Tab-separated table of C-alpha atoms and ligand atoms in Angstrom:
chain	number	residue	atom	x	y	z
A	1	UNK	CA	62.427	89.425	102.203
A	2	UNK	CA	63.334	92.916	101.923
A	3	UNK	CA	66.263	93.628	99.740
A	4	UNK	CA	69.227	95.489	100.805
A	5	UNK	CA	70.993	98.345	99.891
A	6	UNK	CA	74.361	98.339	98.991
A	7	UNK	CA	76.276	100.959	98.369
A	8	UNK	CA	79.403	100.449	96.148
A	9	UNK	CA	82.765	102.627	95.987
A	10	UNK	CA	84.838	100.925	93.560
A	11	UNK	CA	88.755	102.765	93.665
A	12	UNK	CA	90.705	100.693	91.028
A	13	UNK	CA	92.943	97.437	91.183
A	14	UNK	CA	92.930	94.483	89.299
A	15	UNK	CA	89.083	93.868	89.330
A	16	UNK	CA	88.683	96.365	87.343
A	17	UNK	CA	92.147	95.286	85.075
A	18	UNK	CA	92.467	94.575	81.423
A	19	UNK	CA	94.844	91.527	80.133
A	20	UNK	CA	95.440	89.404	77.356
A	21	UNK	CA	92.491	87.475	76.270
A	22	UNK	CA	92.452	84.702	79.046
A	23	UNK	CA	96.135	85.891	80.350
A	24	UNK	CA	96.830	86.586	84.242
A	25	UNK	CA	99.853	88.936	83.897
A	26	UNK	CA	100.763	92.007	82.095
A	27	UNK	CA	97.491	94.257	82.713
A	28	UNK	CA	96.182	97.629	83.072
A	29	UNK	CA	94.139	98.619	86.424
A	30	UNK	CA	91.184	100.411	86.275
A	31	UNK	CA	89.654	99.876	82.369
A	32	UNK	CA	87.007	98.603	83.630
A	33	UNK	CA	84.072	100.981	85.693
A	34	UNK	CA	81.828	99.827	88.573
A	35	UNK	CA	78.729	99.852	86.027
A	36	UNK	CA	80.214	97.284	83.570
A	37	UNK	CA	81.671	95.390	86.095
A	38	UNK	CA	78.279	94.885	88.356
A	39	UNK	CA	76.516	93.944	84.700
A	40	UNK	CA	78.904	90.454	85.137
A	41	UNK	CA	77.045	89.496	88.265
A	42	UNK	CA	74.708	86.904	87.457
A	43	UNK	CA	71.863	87.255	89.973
A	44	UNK	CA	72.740	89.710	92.200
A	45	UNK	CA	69.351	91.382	91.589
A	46	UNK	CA	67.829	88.602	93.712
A	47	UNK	CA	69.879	89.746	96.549
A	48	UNK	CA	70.397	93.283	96.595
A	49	UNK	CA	69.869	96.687	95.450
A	50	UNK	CA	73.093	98.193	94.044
A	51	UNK	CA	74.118	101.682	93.920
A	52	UNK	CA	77.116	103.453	93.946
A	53	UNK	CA	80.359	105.556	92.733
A	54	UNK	CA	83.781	105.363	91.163
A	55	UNK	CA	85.307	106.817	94.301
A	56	UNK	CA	88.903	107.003	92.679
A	57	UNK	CA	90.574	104.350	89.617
A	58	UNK	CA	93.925	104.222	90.664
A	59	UNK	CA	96.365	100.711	91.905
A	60	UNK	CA	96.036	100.667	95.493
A	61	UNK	CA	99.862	100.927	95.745
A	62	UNK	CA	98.701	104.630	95.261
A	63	UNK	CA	95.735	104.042	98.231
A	64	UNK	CA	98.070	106.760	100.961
A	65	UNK	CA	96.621	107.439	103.881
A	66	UNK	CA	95.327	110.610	102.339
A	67	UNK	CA	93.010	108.543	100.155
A	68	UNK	CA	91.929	106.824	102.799
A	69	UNK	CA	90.589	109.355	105.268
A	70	UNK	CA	88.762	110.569	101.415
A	71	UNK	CA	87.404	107.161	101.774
A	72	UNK	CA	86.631	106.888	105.328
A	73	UNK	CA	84.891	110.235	105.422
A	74	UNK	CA	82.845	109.160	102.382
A	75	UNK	CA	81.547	106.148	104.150
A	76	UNK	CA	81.131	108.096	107.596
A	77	UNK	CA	78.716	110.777	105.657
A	78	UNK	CA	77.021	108.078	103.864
A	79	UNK	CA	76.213	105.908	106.474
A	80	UNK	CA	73.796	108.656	107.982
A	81	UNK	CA	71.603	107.888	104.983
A	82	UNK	CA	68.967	105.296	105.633
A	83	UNK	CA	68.638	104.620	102.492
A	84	UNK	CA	71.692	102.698	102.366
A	85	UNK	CA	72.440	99.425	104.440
A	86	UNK	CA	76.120	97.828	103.995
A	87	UNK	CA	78.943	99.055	101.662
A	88	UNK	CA	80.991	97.411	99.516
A	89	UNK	CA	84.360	98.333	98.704
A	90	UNK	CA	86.559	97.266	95.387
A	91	UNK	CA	90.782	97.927	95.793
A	92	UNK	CA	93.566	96.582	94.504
A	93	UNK	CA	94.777	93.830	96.392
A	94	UNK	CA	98.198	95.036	97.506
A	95	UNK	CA	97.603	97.359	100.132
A	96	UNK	CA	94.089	96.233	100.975
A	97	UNK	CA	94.576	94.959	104.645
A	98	UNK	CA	96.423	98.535	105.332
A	99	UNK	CA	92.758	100.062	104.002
A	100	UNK	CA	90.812	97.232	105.602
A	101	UNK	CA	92.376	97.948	109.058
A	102	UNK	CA	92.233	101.819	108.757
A	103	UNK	CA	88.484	102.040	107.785
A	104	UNK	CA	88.175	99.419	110.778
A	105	UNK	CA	89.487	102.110	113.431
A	106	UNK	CA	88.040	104.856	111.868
A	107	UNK	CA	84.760	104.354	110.184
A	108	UNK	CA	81.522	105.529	112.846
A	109	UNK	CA	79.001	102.698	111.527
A	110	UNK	CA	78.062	99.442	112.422
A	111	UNK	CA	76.339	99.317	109.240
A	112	UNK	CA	78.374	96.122	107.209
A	113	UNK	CA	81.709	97.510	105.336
A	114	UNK	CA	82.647	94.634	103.067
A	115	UNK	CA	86.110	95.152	101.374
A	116	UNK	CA	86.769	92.873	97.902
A	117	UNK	CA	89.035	93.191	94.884
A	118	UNK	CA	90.788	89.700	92.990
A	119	UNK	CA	94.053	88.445	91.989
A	120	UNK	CA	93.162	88.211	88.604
A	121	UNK	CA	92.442	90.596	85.367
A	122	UNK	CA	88.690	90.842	84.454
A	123	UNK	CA	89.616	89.178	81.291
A	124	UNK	CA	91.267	86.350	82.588
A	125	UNK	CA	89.822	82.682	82.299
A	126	UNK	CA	90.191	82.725	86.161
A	127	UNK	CA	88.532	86.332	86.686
A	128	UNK	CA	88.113	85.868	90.624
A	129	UNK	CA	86.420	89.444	90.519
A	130	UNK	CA	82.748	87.980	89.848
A	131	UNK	CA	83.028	85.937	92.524
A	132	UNK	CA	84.777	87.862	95.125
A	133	UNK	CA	82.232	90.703	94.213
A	134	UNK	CA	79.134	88.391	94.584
A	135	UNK	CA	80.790	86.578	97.651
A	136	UNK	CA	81.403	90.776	99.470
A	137	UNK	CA	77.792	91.672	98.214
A	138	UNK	CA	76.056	88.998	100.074
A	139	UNK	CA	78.114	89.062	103.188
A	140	UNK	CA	77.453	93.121	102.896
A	141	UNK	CA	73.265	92.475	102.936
A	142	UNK	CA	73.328	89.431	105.499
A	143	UNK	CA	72.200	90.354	109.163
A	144	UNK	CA	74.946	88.925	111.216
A	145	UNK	CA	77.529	90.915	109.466
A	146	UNK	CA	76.367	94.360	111.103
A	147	UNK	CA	78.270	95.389	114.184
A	148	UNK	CA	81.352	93.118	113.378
A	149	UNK	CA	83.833	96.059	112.039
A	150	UNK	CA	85.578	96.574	108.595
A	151	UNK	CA	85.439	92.977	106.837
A	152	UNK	CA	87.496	91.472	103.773
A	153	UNK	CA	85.548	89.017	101.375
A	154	UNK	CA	87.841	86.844	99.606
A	155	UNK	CA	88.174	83.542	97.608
A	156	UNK	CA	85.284	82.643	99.947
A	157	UNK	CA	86.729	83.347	103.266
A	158	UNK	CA	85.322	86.638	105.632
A	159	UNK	CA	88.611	88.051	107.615
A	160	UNK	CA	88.546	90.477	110.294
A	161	UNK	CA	90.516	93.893	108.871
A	162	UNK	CA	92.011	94.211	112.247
A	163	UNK	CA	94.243	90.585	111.070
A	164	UNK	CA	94.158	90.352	107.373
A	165	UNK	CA	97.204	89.667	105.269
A	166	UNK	CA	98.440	89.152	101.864
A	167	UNK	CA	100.003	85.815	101.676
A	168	UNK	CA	100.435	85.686	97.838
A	169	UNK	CA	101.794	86.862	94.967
A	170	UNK	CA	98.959	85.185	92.295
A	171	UNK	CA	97.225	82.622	94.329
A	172	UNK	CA	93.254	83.498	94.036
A	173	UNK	CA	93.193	82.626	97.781
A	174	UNK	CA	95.864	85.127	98.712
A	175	UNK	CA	94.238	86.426	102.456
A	176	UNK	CA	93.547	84.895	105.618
A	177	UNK	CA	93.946	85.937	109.169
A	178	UNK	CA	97.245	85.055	110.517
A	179	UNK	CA	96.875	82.349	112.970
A	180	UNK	CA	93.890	84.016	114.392
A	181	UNK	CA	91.661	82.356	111.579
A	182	UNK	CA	88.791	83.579	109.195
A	183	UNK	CA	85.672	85.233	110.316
A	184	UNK	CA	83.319	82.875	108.123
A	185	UNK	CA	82.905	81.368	104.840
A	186	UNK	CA	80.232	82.608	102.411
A	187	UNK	CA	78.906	80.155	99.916
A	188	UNK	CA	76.422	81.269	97.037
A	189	UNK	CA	74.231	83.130	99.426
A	190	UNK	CA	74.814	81.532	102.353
A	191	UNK	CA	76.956	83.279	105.123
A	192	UNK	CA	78.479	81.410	108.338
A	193	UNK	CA	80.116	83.732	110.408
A	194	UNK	CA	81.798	81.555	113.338
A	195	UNK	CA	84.215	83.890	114.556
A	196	UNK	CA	84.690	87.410	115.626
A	197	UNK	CA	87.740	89.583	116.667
A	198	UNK	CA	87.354	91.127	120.236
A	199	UNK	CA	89.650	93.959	119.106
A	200	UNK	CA	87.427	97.692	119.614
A	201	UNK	CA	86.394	99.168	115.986
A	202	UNK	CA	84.166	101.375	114.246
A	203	UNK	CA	81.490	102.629	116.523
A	204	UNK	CA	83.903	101.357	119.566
A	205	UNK	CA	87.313	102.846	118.904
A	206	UNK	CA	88.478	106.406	120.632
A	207	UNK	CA	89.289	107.556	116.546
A	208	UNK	CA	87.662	110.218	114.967
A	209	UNK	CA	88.981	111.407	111.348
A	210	UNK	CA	86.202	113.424	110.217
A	211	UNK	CA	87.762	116.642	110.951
A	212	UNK	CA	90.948	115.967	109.943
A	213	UNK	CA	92.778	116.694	107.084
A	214	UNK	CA	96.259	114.559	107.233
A	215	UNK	CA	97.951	112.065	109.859
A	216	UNK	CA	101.486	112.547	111.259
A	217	UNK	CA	103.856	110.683	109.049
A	218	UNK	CA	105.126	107.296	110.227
A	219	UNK	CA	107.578	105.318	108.405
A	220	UNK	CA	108.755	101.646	108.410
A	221	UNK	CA	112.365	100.463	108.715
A	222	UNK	CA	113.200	96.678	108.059
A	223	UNK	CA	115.928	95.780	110.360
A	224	UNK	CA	118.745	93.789	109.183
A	225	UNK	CA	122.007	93.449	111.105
A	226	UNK	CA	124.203	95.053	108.687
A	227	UNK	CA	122.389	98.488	107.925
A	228	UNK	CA	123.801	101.174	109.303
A	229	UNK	CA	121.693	103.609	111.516
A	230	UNK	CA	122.150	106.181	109.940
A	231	UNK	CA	118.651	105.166	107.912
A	232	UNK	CA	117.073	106.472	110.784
A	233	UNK	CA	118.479	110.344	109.747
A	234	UNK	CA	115.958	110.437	106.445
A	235	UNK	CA	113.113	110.018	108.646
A	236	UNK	CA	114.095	112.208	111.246
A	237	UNK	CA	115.197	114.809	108.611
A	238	UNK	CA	111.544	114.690	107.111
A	239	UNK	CA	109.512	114.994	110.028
A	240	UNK	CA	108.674	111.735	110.707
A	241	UNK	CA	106.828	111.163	113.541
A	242	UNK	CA	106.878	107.691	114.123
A	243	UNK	CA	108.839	104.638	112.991
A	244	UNK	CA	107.804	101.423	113.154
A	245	UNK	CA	110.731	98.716	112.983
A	246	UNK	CA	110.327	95.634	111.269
A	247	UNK	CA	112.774	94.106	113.638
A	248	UNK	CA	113.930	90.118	113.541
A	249	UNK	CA	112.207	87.975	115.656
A	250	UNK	CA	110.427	89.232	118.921
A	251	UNK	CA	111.033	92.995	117.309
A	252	UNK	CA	114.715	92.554	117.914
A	253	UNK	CA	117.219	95.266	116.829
A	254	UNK	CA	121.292	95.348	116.772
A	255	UNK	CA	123.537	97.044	119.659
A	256	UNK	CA	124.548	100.212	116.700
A	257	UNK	CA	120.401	100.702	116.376
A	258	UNK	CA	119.910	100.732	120.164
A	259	UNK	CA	121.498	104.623	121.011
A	260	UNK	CA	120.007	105.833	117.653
A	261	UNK	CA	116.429	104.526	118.750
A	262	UNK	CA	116.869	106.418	122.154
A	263	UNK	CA	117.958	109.162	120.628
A	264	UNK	CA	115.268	108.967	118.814
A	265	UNK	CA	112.330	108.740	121.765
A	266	UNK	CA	114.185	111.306	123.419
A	267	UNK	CA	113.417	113.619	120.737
A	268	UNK	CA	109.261	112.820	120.692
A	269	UNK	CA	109.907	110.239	118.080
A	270	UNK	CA	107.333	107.166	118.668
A	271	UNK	CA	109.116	103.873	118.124
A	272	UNK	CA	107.298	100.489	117.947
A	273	UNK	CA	108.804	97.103	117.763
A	274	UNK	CA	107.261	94.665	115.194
A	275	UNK	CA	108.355	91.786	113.334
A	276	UNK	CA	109.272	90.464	109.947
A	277	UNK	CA	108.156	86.521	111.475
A	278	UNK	CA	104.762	85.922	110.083
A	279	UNK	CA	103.611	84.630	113.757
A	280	UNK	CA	103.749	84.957	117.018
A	281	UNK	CA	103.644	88.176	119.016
A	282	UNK	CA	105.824	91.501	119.865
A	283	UNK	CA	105.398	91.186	123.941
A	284	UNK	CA	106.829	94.001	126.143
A	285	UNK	CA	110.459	93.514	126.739
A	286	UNK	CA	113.311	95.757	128.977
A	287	UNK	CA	114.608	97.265	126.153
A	288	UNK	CA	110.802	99.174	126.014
A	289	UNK	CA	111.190	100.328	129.416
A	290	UNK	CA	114.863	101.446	128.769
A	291	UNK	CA	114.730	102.797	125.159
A	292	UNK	CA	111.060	104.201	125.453
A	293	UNK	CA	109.943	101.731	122.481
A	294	UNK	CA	106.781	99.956	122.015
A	295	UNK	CA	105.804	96.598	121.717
A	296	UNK	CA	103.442	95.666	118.496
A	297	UNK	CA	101.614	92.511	120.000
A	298	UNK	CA	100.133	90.831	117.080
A	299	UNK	CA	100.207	93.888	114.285
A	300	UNK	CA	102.502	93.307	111.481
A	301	UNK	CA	104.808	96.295	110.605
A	302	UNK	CA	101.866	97.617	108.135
A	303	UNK	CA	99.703	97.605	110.559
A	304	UNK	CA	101.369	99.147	113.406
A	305	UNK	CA	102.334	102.299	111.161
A	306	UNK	CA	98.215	102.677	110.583
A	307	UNK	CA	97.220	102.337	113.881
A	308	UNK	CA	100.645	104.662	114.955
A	309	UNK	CA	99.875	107.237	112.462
A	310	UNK	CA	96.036	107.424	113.534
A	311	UNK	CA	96.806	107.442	117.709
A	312	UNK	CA	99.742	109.919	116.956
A	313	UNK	CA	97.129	112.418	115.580
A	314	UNK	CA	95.606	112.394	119.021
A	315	UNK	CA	98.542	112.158	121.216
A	316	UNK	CA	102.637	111.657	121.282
A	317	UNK	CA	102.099	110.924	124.779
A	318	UNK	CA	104.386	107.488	125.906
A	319	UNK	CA	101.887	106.128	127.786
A	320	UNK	CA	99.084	106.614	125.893
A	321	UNK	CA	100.807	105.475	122.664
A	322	UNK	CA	101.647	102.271	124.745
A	323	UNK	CA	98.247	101.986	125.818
A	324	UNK	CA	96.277	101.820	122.270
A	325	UNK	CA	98.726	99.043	121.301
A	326	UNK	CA	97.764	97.344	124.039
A	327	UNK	CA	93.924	97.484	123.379
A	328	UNK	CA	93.741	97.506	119.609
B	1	DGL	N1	98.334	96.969	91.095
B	1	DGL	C1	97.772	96.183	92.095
B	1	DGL	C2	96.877	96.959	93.027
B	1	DGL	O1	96.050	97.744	92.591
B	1	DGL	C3	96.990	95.055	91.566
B	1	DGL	C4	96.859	94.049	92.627
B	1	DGL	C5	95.478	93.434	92.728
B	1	DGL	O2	94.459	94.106	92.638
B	1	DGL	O3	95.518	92.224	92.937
B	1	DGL	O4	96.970	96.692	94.195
């Protein structure tokens, strides 16, 4: 069998984190470099070829959108190179379904793109960085995972980074894929993918960031019935394009948000409903129709403000901004 190349860009987070001796909590990101921490793999040289680079070493509460497109135009100019076959990508855990569903609109490969990272400090007895690294490394070099978009590796689990969440604080298994499921499972070195999201990515979505240098800014606002709307007046002050609302339930919002919001779409401002409920969906409603908002569908608020920001960049246009919720 012919080995794989796999091409690392490690940015920072927790796998690469210092602790106590054997402690969870109370660590330092990024002591750690991709070279020491791909010497802890037992037997990955059976499986792969590694290469690679220390793209950034920051937390990935730091990973803004302007990283990002750094890190989606890295991959996109890589992946021309045939001497490379899948990529593997270390963050911090905390914002790594915003990255994992960014890369997954933007990124022009179907060439595997296997993100990883782990809840605990490299020198913790229950380091899940090894294993998460391994677990990413052999989904990265196995067949069926070209062609399937931007994937997350985790506590043994492949998730789609169109649906992948955080769901815990400290818990090694602290992703999965809303109520849409896992991808797969990965287990030593075997892979069983057994589902797929029909969602367009990569080589299949209308976005292109190569030539661009920043998105419009879009903000999120978490909706509560006592705050005032005057929140909205930072945003609007700043140059916000967009807002996403984290609104209760269906993407609900209270009678003194209502004129603000229209105000708001009146004035080019893109407003999308989501929700704080874990489940469910944001569906079209009247109040779209009559205060120009947009429904989320199945996005949480952290997703909607990726895919808002990236659509934005290519039109402000209503109906078009309607339209990409409704396909991606
Ligand atoms: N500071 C956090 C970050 O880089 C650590 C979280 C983690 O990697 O689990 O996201």
């Amino acid at each position: 069998m012919n080995k794989k190349q796999i091409y690392i860009l490690a940015t920072g987070g927790t796998i690469s984190a210092q602790g106590d001796e054997g402690k969870t909590l109370g660590y330092t990101n990024g002591v750690f470099k991709l070279g020491s921490i791909i010497k802890t793999l037992k037997g990955i040289e059976n499986i792969s070829n590694l290469d690679g680079e220390q793209i950034f070493n920051i937390s990935s509460e730091d990973m803004c959108i302007d990283k990002l497109l750094i890190l989606a135009k890295r991959i996109n100019e890589l992946s021309k190179l045939d001497s490379i076959d899948a990529f593997v990508i270390m963050q911090g855990t905390d914002t790594l379904e915003e990255s994992a569903f960014f890369l997954n609109l933007v990124v022009k490969t179907s060439k595997p793109v296997i993100i990883t990272g782990a809840m605990r400090p490299a020198t913790a007895n229950s380091a899940d960085g090894p294993n998460n690294l391994y677990d990413a490394i052999v989904v990265a070099s196995n067949k069926d995972a070209v062609g399937k978009g931007v994937l997350v590796v985790f506590s043994d689990y492949i998730i789609s980074g169109r649906d992948v969440q955080k769901v815990d604080t400290f818990r090694c298994q602290a992703f999965n894929g809303k109520e849409f499921g896992c991808c797969g499972y990965v287990h030593d070195d075997i892979v069983n993918f057994i589902n797929k999201s029909l969602k367009p990515h990569t080589i299949n979505s209308e976005f292109n960031i190569d030539n661009i240098k920043s998105l419009p800014k879009v903000g999120i606002v978490y909706f509560d019935a006592d705050l005032d709307s005057d929140i909205f007046d930072y945003y609007i002050s700043r140059d916000y394009k967009g807002i996403v609302i984290a609104g209760s339930g269906s993407g609900m919002i209270s009678k003194r948000w209502k004129n603000k919001i229209l105000e708001m779409t009146k004035n080019s401002i893109a407003v999308v409903r989501s929700s704080m409920a874990e489940g469910g969906s944001v569906d079209r409603d009247n109040l779209d129709e009559e205060y120009c908002t947009i429904p989320a569908y199945t996005l949480t608020p952290l997703k909607a403000r990726i895919l808002l920001s990236i659509a934005l960049e290519k039109s402000n246009s209503y109906d078009y901004l309607k339209s990409v919720f409704e396909r991606y």
